[in-house]
PDB file of C-alpha atoms and ligand atoms in Angstrom:
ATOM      1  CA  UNK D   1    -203.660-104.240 -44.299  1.00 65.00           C
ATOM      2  CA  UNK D   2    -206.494-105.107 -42.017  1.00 81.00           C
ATOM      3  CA  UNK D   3    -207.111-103.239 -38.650  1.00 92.00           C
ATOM      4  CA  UNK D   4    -208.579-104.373 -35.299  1.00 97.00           C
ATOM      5  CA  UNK D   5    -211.040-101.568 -33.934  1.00 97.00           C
ATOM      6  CA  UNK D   6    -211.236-101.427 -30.213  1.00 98.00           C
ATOM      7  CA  UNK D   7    -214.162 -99.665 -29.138  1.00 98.00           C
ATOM      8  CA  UNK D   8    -214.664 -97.117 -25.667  1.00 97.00           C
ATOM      9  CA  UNK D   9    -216.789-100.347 -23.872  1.00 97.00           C
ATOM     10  CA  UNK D  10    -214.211-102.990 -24.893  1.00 98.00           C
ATOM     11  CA  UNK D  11    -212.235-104.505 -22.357  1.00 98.00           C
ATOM     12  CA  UNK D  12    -208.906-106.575 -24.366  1.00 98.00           C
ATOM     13  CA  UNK D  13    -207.962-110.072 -23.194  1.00 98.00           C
ATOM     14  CA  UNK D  14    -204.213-110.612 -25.032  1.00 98.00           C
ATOM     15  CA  UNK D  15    -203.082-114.610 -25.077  1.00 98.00           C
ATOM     16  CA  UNK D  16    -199.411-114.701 -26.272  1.00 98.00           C
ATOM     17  CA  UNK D  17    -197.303-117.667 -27.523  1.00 97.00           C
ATOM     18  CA  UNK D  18    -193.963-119.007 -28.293  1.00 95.00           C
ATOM     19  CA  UNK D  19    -194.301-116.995 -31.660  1.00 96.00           C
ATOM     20  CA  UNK D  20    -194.374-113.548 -30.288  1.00 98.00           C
ATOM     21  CA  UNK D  21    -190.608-114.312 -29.206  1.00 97.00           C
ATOM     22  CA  UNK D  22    -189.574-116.188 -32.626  1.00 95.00           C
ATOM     23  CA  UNK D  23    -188.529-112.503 -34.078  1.00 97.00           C
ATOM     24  CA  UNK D  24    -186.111-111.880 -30.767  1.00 97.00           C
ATOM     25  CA  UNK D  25    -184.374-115.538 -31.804  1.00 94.00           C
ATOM     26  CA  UNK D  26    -186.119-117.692 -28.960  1.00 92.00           C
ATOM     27  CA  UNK D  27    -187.025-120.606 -30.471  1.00 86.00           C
ATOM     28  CA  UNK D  28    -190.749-122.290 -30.422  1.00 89.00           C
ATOM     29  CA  UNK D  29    -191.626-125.879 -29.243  1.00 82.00           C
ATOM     30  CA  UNK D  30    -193.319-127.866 -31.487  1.00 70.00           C
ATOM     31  CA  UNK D  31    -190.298-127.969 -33.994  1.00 60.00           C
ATOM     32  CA  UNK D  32    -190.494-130.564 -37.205  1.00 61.00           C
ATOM     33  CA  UNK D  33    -188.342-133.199 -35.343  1.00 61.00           C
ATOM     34  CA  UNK D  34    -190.491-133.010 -32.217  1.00 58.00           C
ATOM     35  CA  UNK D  35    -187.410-131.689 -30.214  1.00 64.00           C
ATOM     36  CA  UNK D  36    -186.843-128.284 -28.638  1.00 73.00           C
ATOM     37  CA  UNK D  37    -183.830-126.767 -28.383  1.00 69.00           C
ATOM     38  CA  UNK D  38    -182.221-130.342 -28.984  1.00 80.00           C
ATOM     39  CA  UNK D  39    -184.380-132.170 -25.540  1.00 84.00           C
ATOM     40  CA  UNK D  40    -187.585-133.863 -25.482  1.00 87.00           C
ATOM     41  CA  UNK D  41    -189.985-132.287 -23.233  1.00 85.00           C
ATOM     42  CA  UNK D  42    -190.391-135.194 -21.399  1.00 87.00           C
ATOM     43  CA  UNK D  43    -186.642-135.074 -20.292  1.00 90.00           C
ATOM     44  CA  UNK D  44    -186.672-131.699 -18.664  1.00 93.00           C
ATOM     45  CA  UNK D  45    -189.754-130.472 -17.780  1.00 94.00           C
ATOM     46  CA  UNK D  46    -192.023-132.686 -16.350  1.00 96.00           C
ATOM     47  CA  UNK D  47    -192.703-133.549 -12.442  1.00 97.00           C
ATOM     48  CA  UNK D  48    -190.846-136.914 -13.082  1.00 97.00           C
ATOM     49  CA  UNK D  49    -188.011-135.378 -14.744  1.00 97.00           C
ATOM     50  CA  UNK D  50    -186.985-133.402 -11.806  1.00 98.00           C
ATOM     51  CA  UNK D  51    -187.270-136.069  -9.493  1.00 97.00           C
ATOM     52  CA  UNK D  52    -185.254-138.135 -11.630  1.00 97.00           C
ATOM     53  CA  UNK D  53    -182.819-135.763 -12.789  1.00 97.00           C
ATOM     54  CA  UNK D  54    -182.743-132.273 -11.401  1.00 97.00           C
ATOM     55  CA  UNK D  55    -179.140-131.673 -12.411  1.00 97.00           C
ATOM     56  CA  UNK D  56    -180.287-132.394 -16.103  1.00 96.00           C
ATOM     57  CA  UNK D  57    -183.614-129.875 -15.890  1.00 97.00           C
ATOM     58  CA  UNK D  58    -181.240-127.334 -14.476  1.00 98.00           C
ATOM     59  CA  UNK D  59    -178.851-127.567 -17.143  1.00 96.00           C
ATOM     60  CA  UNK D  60    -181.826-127.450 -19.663  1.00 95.00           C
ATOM     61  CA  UNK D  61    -183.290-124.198 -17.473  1.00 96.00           C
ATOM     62  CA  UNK D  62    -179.782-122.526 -17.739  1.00 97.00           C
ATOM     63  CA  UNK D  63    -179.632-122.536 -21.102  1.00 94.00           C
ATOM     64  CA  UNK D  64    -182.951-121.166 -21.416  1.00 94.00           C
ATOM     65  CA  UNK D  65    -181.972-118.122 -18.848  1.00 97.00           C
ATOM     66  CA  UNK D  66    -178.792-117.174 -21.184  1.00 96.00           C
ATOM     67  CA  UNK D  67    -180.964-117.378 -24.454  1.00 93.00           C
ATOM     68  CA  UNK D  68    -183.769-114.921 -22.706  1.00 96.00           C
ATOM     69  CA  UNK D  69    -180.976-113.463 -20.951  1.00 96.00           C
ATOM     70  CA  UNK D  70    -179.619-112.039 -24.664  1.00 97.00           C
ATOM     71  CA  UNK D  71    -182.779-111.550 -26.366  1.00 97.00           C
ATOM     72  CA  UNK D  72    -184.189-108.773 -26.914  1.00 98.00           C
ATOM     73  CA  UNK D  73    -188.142-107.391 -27.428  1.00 98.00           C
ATOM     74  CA  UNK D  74    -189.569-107.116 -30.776  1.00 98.00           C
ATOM     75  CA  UNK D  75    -191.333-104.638 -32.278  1.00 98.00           C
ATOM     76  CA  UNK D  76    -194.784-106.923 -31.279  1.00 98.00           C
ATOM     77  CA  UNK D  77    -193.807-107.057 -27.410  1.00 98.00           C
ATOM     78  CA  UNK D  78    -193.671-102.901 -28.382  1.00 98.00           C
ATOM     79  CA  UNK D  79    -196.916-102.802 -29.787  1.00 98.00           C
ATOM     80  CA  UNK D  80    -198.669-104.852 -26.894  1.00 98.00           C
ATOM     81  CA  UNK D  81    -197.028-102.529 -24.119  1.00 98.00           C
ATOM     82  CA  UNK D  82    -198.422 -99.583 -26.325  1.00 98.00           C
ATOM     83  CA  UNK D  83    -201.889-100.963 -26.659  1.00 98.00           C
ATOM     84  CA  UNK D  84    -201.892-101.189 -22.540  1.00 98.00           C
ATOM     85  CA  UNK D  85    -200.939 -97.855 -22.055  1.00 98.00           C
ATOM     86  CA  UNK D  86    -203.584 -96.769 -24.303  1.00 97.00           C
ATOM     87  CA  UNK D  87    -206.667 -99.135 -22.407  1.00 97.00           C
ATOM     88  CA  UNK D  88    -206.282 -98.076 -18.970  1.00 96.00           C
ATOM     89  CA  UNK D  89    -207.704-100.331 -17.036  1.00 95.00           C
ATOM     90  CA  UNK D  90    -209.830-102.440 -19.582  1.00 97.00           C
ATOM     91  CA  UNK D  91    -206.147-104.358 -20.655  1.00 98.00           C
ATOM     92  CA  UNK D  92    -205.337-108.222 -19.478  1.00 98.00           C
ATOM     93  CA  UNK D  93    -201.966-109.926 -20.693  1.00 98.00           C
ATOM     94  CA  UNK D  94    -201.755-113.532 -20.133  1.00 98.00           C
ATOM     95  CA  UNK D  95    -198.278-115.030 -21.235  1.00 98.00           C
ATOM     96  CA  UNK D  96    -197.856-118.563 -21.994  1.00 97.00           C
ATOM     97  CA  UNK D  97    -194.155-117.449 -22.384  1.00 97.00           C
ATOM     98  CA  UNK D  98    -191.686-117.994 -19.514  1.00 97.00           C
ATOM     99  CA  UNK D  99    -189.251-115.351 -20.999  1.00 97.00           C
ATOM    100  CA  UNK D 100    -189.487-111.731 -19.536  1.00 98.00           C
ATOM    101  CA  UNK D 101    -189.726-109.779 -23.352  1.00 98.00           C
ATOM    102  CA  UNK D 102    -193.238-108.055 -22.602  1.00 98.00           C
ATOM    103  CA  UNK D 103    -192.224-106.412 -19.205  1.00 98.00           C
ATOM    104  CA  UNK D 104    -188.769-105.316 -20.849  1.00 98.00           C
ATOM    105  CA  UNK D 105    -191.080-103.610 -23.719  1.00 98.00           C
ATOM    106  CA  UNK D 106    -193.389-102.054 -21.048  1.00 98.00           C
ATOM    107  CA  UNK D 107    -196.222-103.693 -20.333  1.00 98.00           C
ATOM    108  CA  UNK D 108    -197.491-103.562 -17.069  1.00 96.00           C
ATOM    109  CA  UNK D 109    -200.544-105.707 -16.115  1.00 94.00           C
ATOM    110  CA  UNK D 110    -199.534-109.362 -17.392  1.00 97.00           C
ATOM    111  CA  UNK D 111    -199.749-112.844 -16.197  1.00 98.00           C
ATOM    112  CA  UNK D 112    -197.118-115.658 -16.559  1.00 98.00           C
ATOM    113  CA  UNK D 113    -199.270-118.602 -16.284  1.00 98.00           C
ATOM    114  CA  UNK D 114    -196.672-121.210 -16.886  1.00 97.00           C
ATOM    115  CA  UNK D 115    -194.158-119.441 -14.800  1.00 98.00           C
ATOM    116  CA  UNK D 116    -191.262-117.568 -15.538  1.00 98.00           C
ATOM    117  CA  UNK D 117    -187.314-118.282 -16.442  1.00 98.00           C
ATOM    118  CA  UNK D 118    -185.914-115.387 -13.904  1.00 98.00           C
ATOM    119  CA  UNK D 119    -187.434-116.965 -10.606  1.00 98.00           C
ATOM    120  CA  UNK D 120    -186.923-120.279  -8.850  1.00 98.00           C
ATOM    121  CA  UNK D 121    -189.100-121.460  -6.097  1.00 98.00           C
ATOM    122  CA  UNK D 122    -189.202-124.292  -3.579  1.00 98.00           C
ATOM    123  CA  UNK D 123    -189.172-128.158  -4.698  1.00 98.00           C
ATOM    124  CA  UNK D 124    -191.684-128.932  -1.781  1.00 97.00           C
ATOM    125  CA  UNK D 125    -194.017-126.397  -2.163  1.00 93.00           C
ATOM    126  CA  UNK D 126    -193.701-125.407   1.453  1.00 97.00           C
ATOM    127  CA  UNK D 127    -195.779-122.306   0.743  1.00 96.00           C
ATOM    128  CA  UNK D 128    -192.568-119.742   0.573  1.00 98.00           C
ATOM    129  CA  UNK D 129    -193.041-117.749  -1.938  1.00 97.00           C
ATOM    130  CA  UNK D 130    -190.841-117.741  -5.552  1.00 97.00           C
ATOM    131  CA  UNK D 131    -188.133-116.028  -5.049  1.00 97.00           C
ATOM    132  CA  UNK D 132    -185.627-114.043  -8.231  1.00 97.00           C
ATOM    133  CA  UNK D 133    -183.125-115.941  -9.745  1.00 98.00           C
ATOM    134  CA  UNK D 134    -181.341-115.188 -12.532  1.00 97.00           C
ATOM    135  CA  UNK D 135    -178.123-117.458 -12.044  1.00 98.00           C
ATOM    136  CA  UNK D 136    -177.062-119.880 -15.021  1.00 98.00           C
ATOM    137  CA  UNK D 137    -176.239-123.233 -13.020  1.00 98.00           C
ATOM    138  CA  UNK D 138    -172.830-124.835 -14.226  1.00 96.00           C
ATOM    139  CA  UNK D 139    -173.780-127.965 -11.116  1.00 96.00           C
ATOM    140  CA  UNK D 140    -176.624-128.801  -8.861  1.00 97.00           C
ATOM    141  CA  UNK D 141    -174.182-127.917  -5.902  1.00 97.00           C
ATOM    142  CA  UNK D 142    -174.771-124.364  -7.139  1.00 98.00           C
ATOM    143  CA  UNK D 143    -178.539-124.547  -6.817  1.00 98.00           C
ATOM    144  CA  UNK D 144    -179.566-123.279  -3.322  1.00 97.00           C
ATOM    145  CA  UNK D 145    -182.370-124.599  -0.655  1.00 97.00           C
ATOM    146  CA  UNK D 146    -185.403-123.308   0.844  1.00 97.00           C
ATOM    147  CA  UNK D 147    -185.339-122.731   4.674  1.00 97.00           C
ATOM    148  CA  UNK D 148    -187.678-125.536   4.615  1.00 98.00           C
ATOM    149  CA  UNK D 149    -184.663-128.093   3.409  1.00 97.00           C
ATOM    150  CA  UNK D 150    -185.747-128.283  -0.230  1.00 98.00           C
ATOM    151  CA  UNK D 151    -184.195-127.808  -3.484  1.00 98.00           C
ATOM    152  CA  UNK D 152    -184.958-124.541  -5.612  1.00 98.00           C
ATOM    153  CA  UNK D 153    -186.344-125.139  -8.756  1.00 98.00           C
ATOM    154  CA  UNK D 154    -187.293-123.503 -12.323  1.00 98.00           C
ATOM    155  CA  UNK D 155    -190.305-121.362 -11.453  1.00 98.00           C
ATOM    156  CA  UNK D 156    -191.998-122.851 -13.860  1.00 98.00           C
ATOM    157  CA  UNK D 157    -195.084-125.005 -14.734  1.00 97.00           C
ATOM    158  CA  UNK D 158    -193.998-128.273 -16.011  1.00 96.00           C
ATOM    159  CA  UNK D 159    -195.810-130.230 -18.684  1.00 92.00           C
ATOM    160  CA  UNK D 160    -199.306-132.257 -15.896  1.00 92.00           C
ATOM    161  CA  UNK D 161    -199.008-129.347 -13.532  1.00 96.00           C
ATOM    162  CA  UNK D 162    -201.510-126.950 -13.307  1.00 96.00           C
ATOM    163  CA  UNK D 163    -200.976-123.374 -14.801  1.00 97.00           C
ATOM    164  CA  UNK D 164    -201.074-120.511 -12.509  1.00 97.00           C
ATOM    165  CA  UNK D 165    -203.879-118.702 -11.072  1.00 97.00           C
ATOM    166  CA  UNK D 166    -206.464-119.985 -13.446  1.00 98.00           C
ATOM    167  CA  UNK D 167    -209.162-118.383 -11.156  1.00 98.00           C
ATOM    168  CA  UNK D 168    -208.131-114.985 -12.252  1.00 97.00           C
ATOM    169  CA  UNK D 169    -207.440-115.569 -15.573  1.00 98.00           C
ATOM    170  CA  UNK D 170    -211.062-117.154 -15.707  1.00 98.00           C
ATOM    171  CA  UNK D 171    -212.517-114.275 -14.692  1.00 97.00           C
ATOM    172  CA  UNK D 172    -210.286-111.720 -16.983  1.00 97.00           C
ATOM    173  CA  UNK D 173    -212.373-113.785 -20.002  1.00 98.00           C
ATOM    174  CA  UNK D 174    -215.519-113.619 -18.610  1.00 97.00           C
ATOM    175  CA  UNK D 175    -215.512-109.870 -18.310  1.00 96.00           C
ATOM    176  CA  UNK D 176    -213.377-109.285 -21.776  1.00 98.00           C
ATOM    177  CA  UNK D 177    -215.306-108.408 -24.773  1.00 98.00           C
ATOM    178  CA  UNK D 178    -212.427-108.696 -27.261  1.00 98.00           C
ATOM    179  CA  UNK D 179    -209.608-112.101 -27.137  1.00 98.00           C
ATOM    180  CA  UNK D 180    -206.467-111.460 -28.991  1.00 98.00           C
ATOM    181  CA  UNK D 181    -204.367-114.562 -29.061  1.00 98.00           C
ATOM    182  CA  UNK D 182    -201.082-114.394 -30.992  1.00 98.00           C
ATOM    183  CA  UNK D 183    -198.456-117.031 -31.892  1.00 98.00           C
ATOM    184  CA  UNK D 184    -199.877-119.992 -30.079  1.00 97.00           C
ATOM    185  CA  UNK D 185    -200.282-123.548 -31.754  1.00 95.00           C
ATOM    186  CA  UNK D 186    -203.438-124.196 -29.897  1.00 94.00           C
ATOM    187  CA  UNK D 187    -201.679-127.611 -28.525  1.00 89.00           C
ATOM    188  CA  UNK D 188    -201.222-127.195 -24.719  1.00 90.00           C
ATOM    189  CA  UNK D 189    -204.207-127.145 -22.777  1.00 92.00           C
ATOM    190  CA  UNK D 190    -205.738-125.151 -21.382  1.00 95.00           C
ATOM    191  CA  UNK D 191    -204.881-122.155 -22.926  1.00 97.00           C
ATOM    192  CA  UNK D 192    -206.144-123.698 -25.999  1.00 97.00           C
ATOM    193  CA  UNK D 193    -209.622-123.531 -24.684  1.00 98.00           C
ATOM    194  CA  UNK D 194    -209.133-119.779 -23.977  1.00 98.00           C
ATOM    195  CA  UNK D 195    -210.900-118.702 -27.463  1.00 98.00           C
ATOM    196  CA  UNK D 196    -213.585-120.941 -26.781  1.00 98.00           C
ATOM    197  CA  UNK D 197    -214.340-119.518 -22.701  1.00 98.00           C
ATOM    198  CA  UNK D 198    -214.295-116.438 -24.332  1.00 98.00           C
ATOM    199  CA  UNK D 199    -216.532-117.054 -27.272  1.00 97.00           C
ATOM    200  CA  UNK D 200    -219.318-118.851 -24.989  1.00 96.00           C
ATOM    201  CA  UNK D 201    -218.794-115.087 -23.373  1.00 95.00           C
ATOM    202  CA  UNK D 202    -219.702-113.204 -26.075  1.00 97.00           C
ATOM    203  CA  UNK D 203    -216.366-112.073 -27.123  1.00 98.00           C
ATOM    204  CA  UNK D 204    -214.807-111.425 -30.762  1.00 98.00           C
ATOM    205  CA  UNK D 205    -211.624-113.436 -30.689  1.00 98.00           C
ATOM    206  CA  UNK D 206    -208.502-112.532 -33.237  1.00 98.00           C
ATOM    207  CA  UNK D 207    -205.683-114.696 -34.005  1.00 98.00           C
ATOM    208  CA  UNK D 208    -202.386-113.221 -35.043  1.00 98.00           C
ATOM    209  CA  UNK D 209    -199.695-115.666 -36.406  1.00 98.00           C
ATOM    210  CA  UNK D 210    -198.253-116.851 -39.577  1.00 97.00           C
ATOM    211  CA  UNK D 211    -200.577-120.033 -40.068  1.00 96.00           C
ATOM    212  CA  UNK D 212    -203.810-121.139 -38.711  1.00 97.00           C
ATOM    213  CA  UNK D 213    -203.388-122.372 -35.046  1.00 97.00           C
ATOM    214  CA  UNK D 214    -204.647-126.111 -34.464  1.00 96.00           C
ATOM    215  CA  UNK D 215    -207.976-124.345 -32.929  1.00 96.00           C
ATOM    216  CA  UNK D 216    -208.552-121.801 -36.004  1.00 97.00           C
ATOM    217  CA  UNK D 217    -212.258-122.651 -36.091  1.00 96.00           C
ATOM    218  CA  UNK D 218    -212.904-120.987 -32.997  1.00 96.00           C
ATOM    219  CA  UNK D 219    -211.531-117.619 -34.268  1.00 98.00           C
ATOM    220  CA  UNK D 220    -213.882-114.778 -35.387  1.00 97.00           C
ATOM    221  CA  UNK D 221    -210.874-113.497 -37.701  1.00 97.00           C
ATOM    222  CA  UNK D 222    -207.182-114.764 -38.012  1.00 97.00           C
ATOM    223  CA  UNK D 223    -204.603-112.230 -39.389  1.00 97.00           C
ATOM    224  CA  UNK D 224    -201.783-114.110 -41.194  1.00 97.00           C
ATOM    225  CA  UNK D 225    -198.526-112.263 -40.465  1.00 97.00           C
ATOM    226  CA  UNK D 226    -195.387-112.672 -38.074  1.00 98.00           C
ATOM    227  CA  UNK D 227    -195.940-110.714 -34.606  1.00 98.00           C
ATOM    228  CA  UNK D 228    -193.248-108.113 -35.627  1.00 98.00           C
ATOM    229  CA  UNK D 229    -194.952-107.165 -39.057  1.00 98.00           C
ATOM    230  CA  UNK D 230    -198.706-107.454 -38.164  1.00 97.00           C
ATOM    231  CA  UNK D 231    -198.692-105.755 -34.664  1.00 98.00           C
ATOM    232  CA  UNK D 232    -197.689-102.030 -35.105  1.00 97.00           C
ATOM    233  CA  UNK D 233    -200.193-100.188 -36.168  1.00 94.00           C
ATOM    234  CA  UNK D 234    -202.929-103.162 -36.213  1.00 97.00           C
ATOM    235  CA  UNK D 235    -205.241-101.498 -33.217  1.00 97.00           C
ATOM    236  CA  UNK D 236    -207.479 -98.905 -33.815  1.00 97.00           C
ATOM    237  CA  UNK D 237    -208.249 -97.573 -30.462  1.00 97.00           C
ATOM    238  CA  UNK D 238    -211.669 -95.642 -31.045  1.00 96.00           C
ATOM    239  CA  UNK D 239    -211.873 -92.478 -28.251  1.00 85.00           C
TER     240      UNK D 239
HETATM  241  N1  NAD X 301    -192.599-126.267 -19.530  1.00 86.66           N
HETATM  242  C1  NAD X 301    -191.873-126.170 -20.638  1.00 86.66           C
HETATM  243  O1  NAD X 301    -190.717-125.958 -20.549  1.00 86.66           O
HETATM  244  C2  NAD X 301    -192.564-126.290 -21.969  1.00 86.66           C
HETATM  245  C3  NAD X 301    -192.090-127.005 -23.081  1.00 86.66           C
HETATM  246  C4  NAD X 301    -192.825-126.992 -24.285  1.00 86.66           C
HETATM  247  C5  NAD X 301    -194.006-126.278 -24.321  1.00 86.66           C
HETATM  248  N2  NAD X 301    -194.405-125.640 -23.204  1.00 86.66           N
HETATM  249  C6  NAD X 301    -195.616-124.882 -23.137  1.00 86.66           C
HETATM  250  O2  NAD X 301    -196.494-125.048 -24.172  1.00 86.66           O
HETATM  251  C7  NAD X 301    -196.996-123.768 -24.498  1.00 86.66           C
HETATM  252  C8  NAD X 301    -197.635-123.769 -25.849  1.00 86.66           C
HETATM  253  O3  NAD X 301    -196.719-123.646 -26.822  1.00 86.66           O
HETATM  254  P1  NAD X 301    -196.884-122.408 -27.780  1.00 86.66           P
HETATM  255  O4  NAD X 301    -198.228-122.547 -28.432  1.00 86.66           O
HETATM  256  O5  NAD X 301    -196.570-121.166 -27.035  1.00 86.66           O
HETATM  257  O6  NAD X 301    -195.738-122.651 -28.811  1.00 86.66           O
HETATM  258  P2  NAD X 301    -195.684-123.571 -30.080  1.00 86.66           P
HETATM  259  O7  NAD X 301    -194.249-123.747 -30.398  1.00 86.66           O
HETATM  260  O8  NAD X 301    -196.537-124.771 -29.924  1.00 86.66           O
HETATM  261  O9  NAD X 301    -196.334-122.675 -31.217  1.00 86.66           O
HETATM  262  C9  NAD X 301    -195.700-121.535 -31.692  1.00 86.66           C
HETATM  263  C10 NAD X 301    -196.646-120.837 -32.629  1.00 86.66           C
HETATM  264  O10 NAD X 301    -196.066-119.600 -32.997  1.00 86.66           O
HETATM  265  C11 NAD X 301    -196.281-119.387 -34.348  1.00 86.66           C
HETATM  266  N3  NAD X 301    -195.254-118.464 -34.821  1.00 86.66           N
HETATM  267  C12 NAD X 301    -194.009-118.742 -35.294  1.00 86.66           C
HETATM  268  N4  NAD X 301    -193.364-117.605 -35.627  1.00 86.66           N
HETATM  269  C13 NAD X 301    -194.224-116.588 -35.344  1.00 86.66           C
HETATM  270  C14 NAD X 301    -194.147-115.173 -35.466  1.00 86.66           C
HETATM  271  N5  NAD X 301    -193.057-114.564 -35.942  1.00 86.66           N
HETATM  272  N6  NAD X 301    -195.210-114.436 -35.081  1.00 86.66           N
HETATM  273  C15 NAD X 301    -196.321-115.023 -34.598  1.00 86.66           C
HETATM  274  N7  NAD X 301    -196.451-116.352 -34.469  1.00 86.66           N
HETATM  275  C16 NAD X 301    -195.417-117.127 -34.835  1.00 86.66           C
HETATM  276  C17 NAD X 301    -196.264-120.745 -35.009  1.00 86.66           C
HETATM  277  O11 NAD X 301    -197.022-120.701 -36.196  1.00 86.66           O
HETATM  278  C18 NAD X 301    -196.907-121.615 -33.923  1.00 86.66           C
HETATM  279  O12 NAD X 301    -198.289-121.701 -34.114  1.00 86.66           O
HETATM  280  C19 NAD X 301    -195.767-122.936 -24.346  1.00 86.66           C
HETATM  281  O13 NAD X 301    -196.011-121.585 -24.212  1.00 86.66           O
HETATM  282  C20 NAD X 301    -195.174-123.471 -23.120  1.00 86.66           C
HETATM  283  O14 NAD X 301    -195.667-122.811 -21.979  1.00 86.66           O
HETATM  284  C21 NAD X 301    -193.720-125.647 -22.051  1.00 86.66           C
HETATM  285 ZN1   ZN X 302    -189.525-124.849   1.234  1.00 86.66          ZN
END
């Protein structure tokens, strides 16, 4: 089985996907019918959707809460929380993944950048902050308001909004000398041009998944496996 060496200068940039959560039963997106979980994207999460039909994205968002609510981490979201504690310091984990698997296996230092299933925040973007939420809605009467007036909604980055804090992540690339990017199709933008920022930085980049992402090309070496299999024991940490 092949092994990724991580040397004492190398500072690790991880990139996870849909796929690390496959092997805890979460479904991915981009299923053969072009339907997740039974919806088209375009029905629940997009700007226009909410506006159009909150009560239906909450439904959708519900759902989704129970699902991650039962899951639990696999033995990749293990390995990644292991790898951190073993790079003090020199470790960045940026989550496409709205699900909470990687803190419940440990890791520390990671970034939702398309938000995250156990936190609501206000509709108007008033400037109060997101705020925990864990309740599965049965009616929009349920779902509470901002001081402000407005409607809570899913915490999370709907499909022609802007990811999170793409300043930081930015500069987590520029200074990383290694990209590991596992079970992502390369569709969604930009995290798709992750591999690439970090190439024109000098950067190996690995992909982890069981086929060849839709931006393969850009990879310096692609390990075929699941998350689950590959992961444990696939770092070599030098001292
Ligand atoms: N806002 C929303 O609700 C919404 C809806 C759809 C997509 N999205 C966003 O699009 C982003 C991109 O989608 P994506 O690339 O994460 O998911 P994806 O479904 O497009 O791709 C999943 C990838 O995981 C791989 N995979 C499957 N099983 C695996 C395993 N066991 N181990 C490793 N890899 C495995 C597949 O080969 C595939 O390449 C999502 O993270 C999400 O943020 C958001
Ligand atoms: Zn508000």
């Amino acid at each position: 089985m092949s092994t990724i060496s991580v040397a004492p200068s190398d500072r690790v940039f991880v990139l996870t996907g849909a796929g690390i959560s496959a092997e805890s039963g979460l479904p991915t997106f981009r299923a053969e019918d072009g339907l997740w979980a039974g919806y088209r994207v375009e029905d629940v999460c997009t700007p226009e959707a909410w506006l159009r039909d909150p009560a239906g994205v909450w439904t959708f968002y519900s759902a989704r809460r129970a699902s991650g609510q039962k899951a639990q981490p696999n033995p990749a979201h293990f390995a990644l929380a292991e790898l951190e504690a073993r790079l003090p310091g020199r470790y960045f984990l940026c989550t496409q993944n709205v699900d909470d698997l990687h803190e419940r296996a440990g890791s520390i230092h990671l970034h939702h950048m398309h938000g995250e299933l156990a936190r609501s925040r206000c509709e108007l973007a008033c400037g109060a902050p997101p705020v925990e939420d864990h309740a599965i809605y049965a009616s929009l009467d349920e779902v509470g308001r901002c001081a402000c007036g407005g409607r809570l909604r899913p915490h999370i980055v709907f499909f022609g909004e802007m990811p999170l804090e793409m300043p930081r992540i930015e500069r987590e690339i520029e200074k990383s000398t290694l990209m590991v990017v596992i079970g992502t199709s390369g569709n969604v933008y930009p995290a798709a041009n992750f591999v690439h920022w970090a190439r024109q930085a000098g950067a190996r980049t690995v992909y982890i998944g069981p086929e060849p992402p839709l931006n393969a090309g850009a990879f310096t070496q692609i390990v075929e496996g699941k998350a689950g299999e590959v992961l444990p024991g696939l770092f070599e940490v030098q001292q």
